[in-house]
């Protein structure tokens, strides 16, 4: 049985024993990195610099929400605005693994710049067990290089510390709840952000489309769950596909983009079942997406694949 209190005490003790100089903690605002930041703050708060990178690949209003949440935890926070750099590095890249590697490397470069500013020796990360297992840890095949594992460049100088390395998502959430962290109830969001939900050309315009679509899916499913029409899925979002199809706007031919809606039930993200969503809710999502991003998206589809054989994200 997982003992939350014992885990936190051990993690704090171990960090105190290891972190003898300044450390940077990379925080994305997700459950994993926020829990790691909170534990590190308890252990070595005086040596800790929390860095949040706004990659331009975050969800709607996310940067402001994350900043507020991290301030609440009490960490010493620096936000780095790096959207332009990320888009430039990702221009023309469509192959998912290459995308992940580039993003991983960009993150490290940003952290190294911050490291120089504060003279840090360590980089703390919120890596959890499925991240390194699915990135090819041990004897397994690489399913996806999680940017905080398989995407790390070889020439980096920071020493990596991963206090949550052996935990699964449900355990991280337990730790988050124990530490009263608001983000422990948030749905998971991948480290590479909307980049892995924007298949095909990664441009600011296309990312904006998927950002709006994700926002609509979140609002509609949360409203439907609050009204008792369905259970709130474990994870729910939209992805923009690299497929165009013929549609009609008014009486004019349109050749538009395709959004896929994804919602799954899962315990730890290692396996998942697609969530049944009432058709009236799907209809509303489809109407809102096609109206909001008029002309750009003219088709919305629903993904009914479990994991396996699919994965939760499309890339
Ligand atoms: P997949 O798509 O592999 O995702 O079935 C399983 C869970 O992990 C999230 N995910 C990531 N989380 N870094 C992360 O921290 C990543 O690179 C990454 N890729 C996927 C995904 O959203 C799902 O919750």
mmCIF file of C-alpha atoms and ligand atoms in Angstrom:
data_model
loop_
_atom_site.group_PDB
_atom_site.id
_atom_site.type_symbol
_atom_site.label_atom_id
_atom_site.label_comp_id
_atom_site.label_asym_id
_atom_site.label_seq_id
_atom_site.Cartn_x
_atom_site.Cartn_y
_atom_site.Cartn_z
ATOM 1 C CA UNK A 1 0.000 0.000 0.000
ATOM 2 C CA UNK A 2 1.242 3.463 -0.886
ATOM 3 C CA UNK A 3 1.873 5.525 2.244
ATOM 4 C CA UNK A 4 1.640 9.226 1.310
ATOM 5 C CA UNK A 5 3.049 10.600 4.522
ATOM 6 C CA UNK A 6 6.022 8.270 4.474
ATOM 7 C CA UNK A 7 6.677 9.082 0.808
ATOM 8 C CA UNK A 8 6.689 12.847 1.446
ATOM 9 C CA UNK A 9 8.925 12.540 4.503
ATOM 10 C CA UNK A 10 11.417 10.328 2.636
ATOM 11 C CA UNK A 11 11.428 12.602 -0.428
ATOM 12 C CA UNK A 12 12.023 15.700 1.711
ATOM 13 C CA UNK A 13 14.826 13.988 3.611
ATOM 14 C CA UNK A 14 16.485 12.727 0.454
ATOM 15 C CA UNK A 15 16.321 16.161 -1.226
ATOM 16 C CA UNK A 16 17.840 17.795 1.847
ATOM 17 C CA UNK A 17 20.697 15.289 1.731
ATOM 18 C CA UNK A 18 21.374 15.774 -2.000
ATOM 19 C CA UNK A 19 20.637 19.383 -2.858
ATOM 20 C CA UNK A 20 23.598 21.227 -1.347
ATOM 21 C CA UNK A 21 23.558 24.105 -3.845
ATOM 22 C CA UNK A 22 21.078 26.138 -5.842
ATOM 23 C CA UNK A 23 18.488 24.119 -7.765
ATOM 24 C CA UNK A 24 16.098 24.964 -10.529
ATOM 25 C CA UNK A 25 12.776 23.243 -10.721
ATOM 26 C CA UNK A 26 11.042 23.042 -14.054
ATOM 27 C CA UNK A 27 7.339 23.533 -13.460
ATOM 28 C CA UNK A 28 4.691 23.236 -16.169
ATOM 29 C CA UNK A 29 1.757 23.686 -13.803
ATOM 30 C CA UNK A 30 0.727 20.068 -14.325
ATOM 31 C CA UNK A 31 0.113 17.793 -11.379
ATOM 32 C CA UNK A 32 3.512 16.093 -11.538
ATOM 33 C CA UNK A 33 5.772 19.118 -11.666
ATOM 34 C CA UNK A 34 3.634 21.101 -9.216
ATOM 35 C CA UNK A 35 3.755 18.286 -6.666
ATOM 36 C CA UNK A 36 7.521 17.993 -7.207
ATOM 37 C CA UNK A 37 7.869 21.764 -6.721
ATOM 38 C CA UNK A 38 5.828 21.704 -3.522
ATOM 39 C CA UNK A 39 7.936 18.885 -2.034
ATOM 40 C CA UNK A 40 11.158 20.627 -3.102
ATOM 41 C CA UNK A 41 9.895 23.855 -1.599
ATOM 42 C CA UNK A 42 9.343 22.141 1.750
ATOM 43 C CA UNK A 43 12.768 20.472 1.560
ATOM 44 C CA UNK A 44 15.071 23.125 0.140
ATOM 45 C CA UNK A 45 12.895 26.186 -0.530
ATOM 46 C CA UNK A 46 15.735 28.602 0.210
ATOM 47 C CA UNK A 47 17.873 27.100 -2.590
ATOM 48 C CA UNK A 48 15.029 26.687 -5.067
ATOM 49 C CA UNK A 49 14.235 28.655 -8.227
ATOM 50 C CA UNK A 50 11.073 27.589 -9.964
ATOM 51 C CA UNK A 51 11.014 28.205 -13.710
ATOM 52 C CA UNK A 52 7.836 28.123 -15.760
ATOM 53 C CA UNK A 53 8.246 28.357 -19.521
ATOM 54 C CA UNK A 54 5.428 29.831 -21.569
ATOM 55 C CA UNK A 55 6.084 27.923 -24.786
ATOM 56 C CA UNK A 56 3.138 29.367 -26.692
ATOM 57 C CA UNK A 57 1.798 25.790 -26.594
ATOM 58 C CA UNK A 58 -0.260 26.140 -23.433
ATOM 59 C CA UNK A 59 -4.026 26.064 -23.086
ATOM 60 C CA UNK A 60 -6.234 29.136 -22.942
ATOM 61 C CA UNK A 61 -5.486 31.378 -19.899
ATOM 62 C CA UNK A 62 -3.139 28.714 -18.586
ATOM 63 C CA UNK A 63 -0.091 30.881 -17.883
ATOM 64 C CA UNK A 64 -2.007 33.231 -15.566
ATOM 65 C CA UNK A 65 -3.666 30.295 -13.769
ATOM 66 C CA UNK A 66 -0.362 28.485 -13.277
ATOM 67 C CA UNK A 67 1.389 31.596 -11.996
ATOM 68 C CA UNK A 68 -1.367 32.118 -9.434
ATOM 69 C CA UNK A 69 -1.198 28.484 -8.330
ATOM 70 C CA UNK A 70 2.584 28.449 -7.938
ATOM 71 C CA UNK A 71 2.526 31.691 -5.983
ATOM 72 C CA UNK A 72 -0.013 30.079 -3.671
ATOM 73 C CA UNK A 73 2.429 27.221 -3.004
ATOM 74 C CA UNK A 74 4.997 29.855 -2.144
ATOM 75 C CA UNK A 75 7.789 28.992 -4.579
ATOM 76 C CA UNK A 76 10.204 31.553 -5.917
ATOM 77 C CA UNK A 77 8.930 31.807 -9.524
ATOM 78 C CA UNK A 78 10.345 33.058 -12.817
ATOM 79 C CA UNK A 79 8.218 32.928 -15.986
ATOM 80 C CA UNK A 80 10.160 32.761 -19.245
ATOM 81 C CA UNK A 81 8.229 33.823 -22.359
ATOM 82 C CA UNK A 82 9.656 31.674 -25.140
ATOM 83 C CA UNK A 83 6.830 31.169 -27.653
ATOM 84 C CA UNK A 84 8.710 32.709 -30.539
ATOM 85 C CA UNK A 85 11.728 30.459 -29.994
ATOM 86 C CA UNK A 86 9.618 27.326 -29.756
ATOM 87 C CA UNK A 87 7.669 28.088 -32.930
ATOM 88 C CA UNK A 88 10.854 28.891 -34.789
ATOM 89 C CA UNK A 89 12.496 25.614 -33.724
ATOM 90 C CA UNK A 90 9.388 23.625 -34.627
ATOM 91 C CA UNK A 91 8.685 25.246 -37.995
ATOM 92 C CA UNK A 92 8.182 22.587 -40.655
ATOM 93 C CA UNK A 93 8.582 19.689 -38.171
ATOM 94 C CA UNK A 94 5.735 17.174 -38.324
ATOM 95 C CA UNK A 95 7.311 13.903 -37.190
ATOM 96 C CA UNK A 96 6.098 13.361 -33.587
ATOM 97 C CA UNK A 97 9.321 12.014 -32.109
ATOM 98 C CA UNK A 98 11.403 14.796 -33.647
ATOM 99 C CA UNK A 99 8.934 17.341 -32.309
ATOM 100 C CA UNK A 100 9.259 15.909 -28.813
ATOM 101 C CA UNK A 101 13.054 15.881 -28.983
ATOM 102 C CA UNK A 102 13.195 19.501 -30.177
ATOM 103 C CA UNK A 103 10.831 20.594 -27.412
ATOM 104 C CA UNK A 104 12.845 18.686 -24.789
ATOM 105 C CA UNK A 105 16.022 20.333 -25.974
ATOM 106 C CA UNK A 106 14.454 23.815 -26.070
ATOM 107 C CA UNK A 107 13.286 23.411 -22.488
ATOM 108 C CA UNK A 108 16.769 22.432 -21.388
ATOM 109 C CA UNK A 109 18.340 25.381 -23.204
ATOM 110 C CA UNK A 110 15.936 27.748 -21.451
ATOM 111 C CA UNK A 111 16.686 26.115 -18.096
ATOM 112 C CA UNK A 112 20.421 26.340 -18.740
ATOM 113 C CA UNK A 113 20.068 30.069 -19.347
ATOM 114 C CA UNK A 114 18.217 30.388 -16.042
ATOM 115 C CA UNK A 115 20.836 28.165 -14.413
ATOM 116 C CA UNK A 116 23.550 30.598 -15.457
ATOM 117 C CA UNK A 117 21.596 33.504 -14.036
ATOM 118 C CA UNK A 118 21.195 31.894 -10.605
ATOM 119 C CA UNK A 119 24.276 29.620 -10.614
ATOM 120 C CA UNK A 120 22.285 26.380 -10.230
ATOM 121 C CA UNK A 121 23.822 22.922 -10.067
ATOM 122 C CA UNK A 122 20.638 20.832 -10.067
ATOM 123 C CA UNK A 123 17.549 20.534 -12.219
ATOM 124 C CA UNK A 124 14.557 19.023 -10.462
ATOM 125 C CA UNK A 125 11.855 17.471 -12.612
ATOM 126 C CA UNK A 126 8.421 15.983 -12.027
ATOM 127 C CA UNK A 127 9.122 12.829 -14.065
ATOM 128 C CA UNK A 128 6.897 9.921 -13.006
ATOM 129 C CA UNK A 129 7.091 6.186 -13.712
ATOM 130 C CA UNK A 130 4.970 6.033 -16.914
ATOM 131 C CA UNK A 131 7.151 8.794 -18.445
ATOM 132 C CA UNK A 132 10.314 6.727 -18.400
ATOM 133 C CA UNK A 133 8.569 3.393 -18.915
ATOM 134 C CA UNK A 134 6.899 4.657 -22.123
ATOM 135 C CA UNK A 135 10.099 6.419 -23.162
ATOM 136 C CA UNK A 136 11.797 3.034 -23.409
ATOM 137 C CA UNK A 137 13.036 2.593 -19.828
ATOM 138 C CA UNK A 138 14.298 -0.922 -19.096
ATOM 139 C CA UNK A 139 13.502 -3.440 -21.795
ATOM 140 C CA UNK A 140 10.457 -1.713 -23.204
ATOM 141 C CA UNK A 141 9.954 -0.310 -26.650
ATOM 142 C CA UNK A 142 9.864 3.480 -26.961
ATOM 143 C CA UNK A 143 6.212 4.418 -27.334
ATOM 144 C CA UNK A 144 6.697 8.169 -26.984
ATOM 145 C CA UNK A 145 9.730 10.120 -25.838
ATOM 146 C CA UNK A 146 8.334 12.138 -22.993
ATOM 147 C CA UNK A 147 10.172 15.389 -23.407
ATOM 148 C CA UNK A 148 11.460 15.264 -19.872
ATOM 149 C CA UNK A 149 13.007 11.813 -20.443
ATOM 150 C CA UNK A 150 13.896 10.749 -23.974
ATOM 151 C CA UNK A 151 14.136 14.316 -25.217
ATOM 152 C CA UNK A 152 17.040 15.415 -23.015
ATOM 153 C CA UNK A 153 20.156 16.474 -24.929
ATOM 154 C CA UNK A 154 23.358 14.543 -24.207
ATOM 155 C CA UNK A 155 25.570 17.570 -23.558
ATOM 156 C CA UNK A 156 23.610 19.048 -20.690
ATOM 157 C CA UNK A 157 25.472 20.161 -17.597
ATOM 158 C CA UNK A 158 22.685 20.234 -15.030
ATOM 159 C CA UNK A 159 22.374 17.313 -12.622
ATOM 160 C CA UNK A 160 18.860 15.893 -12.846
ATOM 161 C CA UNK A 161 16.867 14.949 -9.743
ATOM 162 C CA UNK A 162 13.460 13.287 -10.064
ATOM 163 C CA UNK A 163 11.728 12.929 -6.687
ATOM 164 C CA UNK A 164 8.547 11.353 -8.154
ATOM 165 C CA UNK A 165 10.327 8.891 -10.436
ATOM 166 C CA UNK A 166 8.744 5.770 -8.963
ATOM 167 C CA UNK A 167 5.200 7.065 -8.628
ATOM 168 C CA UNK A 168 2.171 6.517 -10.825
ATOM 169 C CA UNK A 169 -0.339 9.257 -11.583
ATOM 170 C CA UNK A 170 -2.917 8.220 -9.001
ATOM 171 C CA UNK A 171 -0.196 8.218 -6.330
ATOM 172 C CA UNK A 172 1.014 11.674 -7.400
ATOM 173 C CA UNK A 173 -2.553 12.900 -7.060
ATOM 174 C CA UNK A 174 -2.728 11.416 -3.567
ATOM 175 C CA UNK A 175 0.444 13.284 -2.642
ATOM 176 C CA UNK A 176 -1.018 16.475 -4.188
ATOM 177 C CA UNK A 177 -4.222 16.123 -2.188
ATOM 178 C CA UNK A 178 -2.179 15.471 0.971
ATOM 179 C CA UNK A 179 -0.227 18.698 0.342
ATOM 180 C CA UNK A 180 -3.423 20.620 -0.516
ATOM 181 C CA UNK A 181 -2.319 21.368 -4.045
ATOM 182 C CA UNK A 182 -5.083 22.672 -6.232
ATOM 183 C CA UNK A 183 -3.641 21.187 -9.411
ATOM 184 C CA UNK A 184 -3.922 17.644 -8.075
ATOM 185 C CA UNK A 185 -7.483 17.531 -9.364
ATOM 186 C CA UNK A 186 -6.649 19.006 -12.791
ATOM 187 C CA UNK A 187 -6.683 16.708 -15.769
ATOM 188 C CA UNK A 188 -3.273 15.648 -17.098
ATOM 189 C CA UNK A 189 -1.686 17.798 -19.797
ATOM 190 C CA UNK A 190 1.324 16.582 -21.790
ATOM 191 C CA UNK A 191 4.692 18.264 -21.277
ATOM 192 C CA UNK A 192 5.043 19.217 -24.976
ATOM 193 C CA UNK A 193 1.651 20.915 -24.666
ATOM 194 C CA UNK A 194 -0.546 21.620 -27.656
ATOM 195 C CA UNK A 195 2.335 20.685 -29.980
ATOM 196 C CA UNK A 196 1.304 17.027 -29.720
ATOM 197 C CA UNK A 197 -2.315 18.008 -30.360
ATOM 198 C CA UNK A 198 -1.520 19.894 -33.537
ATOM 199 C CA UNK A 199 -0.698 17.291 -36.172
ATOM 200 C CA UNK A 200 0.872 18.534 -39.364
ATOM 201 C CA UNK A 201 2.188 22.092 -39.693
ATOM 202 C CA UNK A 202 2.895 23.635 -36.304
ATOM 203 C CA UNK A 203 2.077 27.307 -36.791
ATOM 204 C CA UNK A 204 0.794 29.837 -34.237
ATOM 205 C CA UNK A 205 -2.459 30.032 -36.233
ATOM 206 C CA UNK A 206 -3.067 26.265 -36.145
ATOM 207 C CA UNK A 207 -2.126 26.072 -32.458
ATOM 208 C CA UNK A 208 -4.662 28.831 -31.787
ATOM 209 C CA UNK A 209 -7.346 26.685 -33.471
ATOM 210 C CA UNK A 210 -6.600 23.681 -31.285
ATOM 211 C CA UNK A 211 -6.356 25.921 -28.200
ATOM 212 C CA UNK A 212 -9.892 27.210 -28.820
ATOM 213 C CA UNK A 213 -11.160 23.708 -29.582
ATOM 214 C CA UNK A 214 -9.623 22.298 -26.363
ATOM 215 C CA UNK A 215 -11.218 25.109 -24.410
ATOM 216 C CA UNK A 216 -14.631 24.352 -25.887
ATOM 217 C CA UNK A 217 -14.307 20.615 -25.167
ATOM 218 C CA UNK A 218 -13.295 21.370 -21.572
ATOM 219 C CA UNK A 219 -16.155 23.823 -21.011
ATOM 220 C CA UNK A 220 -18.822 21.597 -22.518
ATOM 221 C CA UNK A 221 -17.779 18.389 -20.768
ATOM 222 C CA UNK A 222 -17.384 20.116 -17.417
ATOM 223 C CA UNK A 223 -20.846 21.680 -17.829
ATOM 224 C CA UNK A 224 -22.396 18.343 -18.878
ATOM 225 C CA UNK A 225 -20.805 16.605 -15.878
ATOM 226 C CA UNK A 226 -21.979 19.350 -13.503
ATOM 227 C CA UNK A 227 -25.526 18.908 -14.865
ATOM 228 C CA UNK A 228 -25.321 15.144 -14.223
ATOM 229 C CA UNK A 229 -25.476 14.208 -17.918
ATOM 230 C CA UNK A 230 -22.250 12.228 -17.750
ATOM 231 C CA UNK A 231 -19.239 11.515 -15.567
ATOM 232 C CA UNK A 232 -16.311 13.850 -16.058
ATOM 233 C CA UNK A 233 -13.726 11.844 -18.028
ATOM 234 C CA UNK A 234 -10.168 11.397 -16.712
ATOM 235 C CA UNK A 235 -8.836 13.395 -19.643
ATOM 236 C CA UNK A 236 -10.633 15.292 -22.415
ATOM 237 C CA UNK A 237 -9.365 17.506 -25.192
ATOM 238 C CA UNK A 238 -9.285 18.236 -28.910
ATOM 239 C CA UNK A 239 -6.564 17.634 -31.487
ATOM 240 C CA UNK A 240 -6.158 19.196 -34.905
ATOM 241 C CA UNK A 241 -5.583 16.610 -37.622
ATOM 242 C CA UNK A 242 -3.471 16.963 -40.761
ATOM 243 C CA UNK A 243 -6.537 16.187 -42.868
ATOM 244 C CA UNK A 244 -8.595 18.624 -44.909
ATOM 245 C CA UNK A 245 -12.012 17.885 -46.228
ATOM 246 C CA UNK A 246 -14.602 19.553 -48.395
ATOM 247 C CA UNK A 247 -17.399 21.388 -46.638
ATOM 248 C CA UNK A 248 -19.824 24.160 -47.279
ATOM 249 C CA UNK A 249 -20.182 27.561 -45.592
ATOM 250 C CA UNK A 250 -23.401 29.321 -46.555
ATOM 251 C CA UNK A 251 -23.443 28.195 -50.156
ATOM 252 C CA UNK A 252 -19.711 28.497 -50.681
ATOM 253 C CA UNK A 253 -17.361 25.536 -50.934
ATOM 254 C CA UNK A 254 -14.880 25.304 -48.055
ATOM 255 C CA UNK A 255 -11.791 23.110 -47.816
ATOM 256 C CA UNK A 256 -11.245 23.067 -44.079
ATOM 257 C CA UNK A 257 -9.428 21.428 -41.198
ATOM 258 C CA UNK A 258 -10.542 18.522 -38.994
ATOM 259 C CA UNK A 259 -10.783 18.461 -35.218
ATOM 260 C CA UNK A 260 -10.931 15.194 -33.320
ATOM 261 C CA UNK A 261 -12.459 15.164 -29.832
ATOM 262 C CA UNK A 262 -10.875 12.734 -27.361
ATOM 263 C CA UNK A 263 -12.146 11.809 -23.895
ATOM 264 C CA UNK A 264 -10.984 8.829 -21.870
ATOM 265 C CA UNK A 265 -11.409 7.064 -18.570
ATOM 266 C CA UNK A 266 -8.174 5.899 -16.984
ATOM 267 C CA UNK A 267 -6.482 5.376 -13.642
ATOM 268 C CA UNK A 268 -2.869 6.135 -14.438
ATOM 269 C CA UNK A 269 -2.729 6.854 -18.183
ATOM 270 C CA UNK A 270 -1.085 3.495 -18.907
ATOM 271 C CA UNK A 271 -4.313 2.129 -20.329
ATOM 272 C CA UNK A 272 -7.581 3.892 -21.073
ATOM 273 C CA UNK A 273 -11.107 3.428 -22.378
ATOM 274 C CA UNK A 274 -12.813 5.999 -24.518
ATOM 275 C CA UNK A 275 -15.575 7.766 -22.616
ATOM 276 C CA UNK A 276 -19.125 7.643 -23.882
ATOM 277 C CA UNK A 277 -20.320 11.224 -24.359
ATOM 278 C CA UNK A 278 -24.045 11.923 -24.898
ATOM 279 C CA UNK A 279 -24.719 12.832 -28.522
ATOM 280 C CA UNK A 280 -26.349 16.127 -27.593
ATOM 281 C CA UNK A 281 -23.090 17.163 -25.893
ATOM 282 C CA UNK A 282 -21.015 16.081 -28.891
ATOM 283 C CA UNK A 283 -23.380 18.024 -31.145
ATOM 284 C CA UNK A 284 -22.913 21.179 -29.086
ATOM 285 C CA UNK A 285 -19.134 20.784 -29.127
ATOM 286 C CA UNK A 286 -19.173 20.319 -32.899
ATOM 287 C CA UNK A 287 -21.380 23.394 -33.443
ATOM 288 C CA UNK A 288 -19.279 25.568 -31.193
ATOM 289 C CA UNK A 289 -15.975 24.501 -32.730
ATOM 290 C CA UNK A 290 -17.102 24.958 -36.319
ATOM 291 C CA UNK A 291 -18.699 28.330 -35.484
ATOM 292 C CA UNK A 292 -15.849 29.655 -33.383
ATOM 293 C CA UNK A 293 -13.133 28.938 -35.883
ATOM 294 C CA UNK A 294 -15.332 29.701 -38.878
ATOM 295 C CA UNK A 295 -13.932 28.728 -42.226
ATOM 296 C CA UNK A 296 -10.908 27.020 -40.689
ATOM 297 C CA UNK A 297 -12.552 23.883 -39.259
ATOM 298 C CA UNK A 298 -15.466 22.278 -41.073
ATOM 299 C CA UNK A 299 -15.414 18.774 -39.629
ATOM 300 C CA UNK A 300 -15.426 17.413 -36.073
ATOM 301 C CA UNK A 301 -15.014 13.706 -35.333
ATOM 302 C CA UNK A 302 -15.035 11.645 -32.125
ATOM 303 C CA UNK A 303 -12.286 9.136 -31.290
ATOM 304 C CA UNK A 304 -13.673 5.829 -29.987
ATOM 305 C CA UNK A 305 -10.350 4.025 -29.541
ATOM 306 C CA UNK A 306 -9.143 2.524 -26.285
ATOM 307 C CA UNK A 307 -5.494 2.424 -25.152
ATOM 308 C CA UNK A 308 -4.204 -0.008 -26.278
ATOM 309 C CA UNK A 309 -4.295 -0.102 -29.233
ATOM 310 C CA UNK A 310 -4.355 3.715 -29.431
ATOM 311 C CA UNK A 311 -2.584 6.045 -27.060
ATOM 312 C CA UNK A 312 -4.388 8.869 -25.282
ATOM 313 C CA UNK A 313 -2.745 11.705 -27.200
ATOM 314 C CA UNK A 314 -2.501 11.427 -30.981
ATOM 315 C CA UNK A 315 1.276 11.960 -31.076
HETATM 316 P P1 LIG B 1 -0.321 8.639 -24.052
HETATM 317 O O1 LIG B 1 -0.648 9.578 -25.147
HETATM 318 O O2 LIG B 1 1.086 8.130 -24.124
HETATM 319 O O3 LIG B 1 -0.394 9.498 -22.735
HETATM 320 O O4 LIG B 1 -1.307 7.510 -23.918
HETATM 321 C C1 LIG B 1 -0.499 9.011 -21.427
HETATM 322 C C2 LIG B 1 -0.655 10.215 -20.517
HETATM 323 O O5 LIG B 1 0.555 10.978 -20.517
HETATM 324 C C3 LIG B 1 0.341 12.274 -21.031
HETATM 325 N N1 LIG B 1 1.511 12.581 -21.873
HETATM 326 C C4 LIG B 1 2.591 13.222 -21.414
HETATM 327 N N2 LIG B 1 2.859 13.715 -20.182
HETATM 328 N N3 LIG B 1 4.965 14.455 -20.969
HETATM 329 C C5 LIG B 1 4.048 14.350 -19.991
HETATM 330 O O6 LIG B 1 4.302 14.829 -18.879
HETATM 331 C C6 LIG B 1 4.776 13.978 -22.225
HETATM 332 O O7 LIG B 1 5.617 14.094 -23.101
HETATM 333 C C7 LIG B 1 3.513 13.323 -22.447
HETATM 334 N N4 LIG B 1 2.961 12.719 -23.535
HETATM 335 C C8 LIG B 1 1.737 12.272 -23.157
HETATM 336 C C9 LIG B 1 -0.957 12.212 -21.812
HETATM 337 O O8 LIG B 1 -1.601 13.471 -21.880
HETATM 338 C C10 LIG B 1 -1.722 11.194 -20.999
HETATM 339 O O9 LIG B 1 -2.285 11.775 -19.843
#
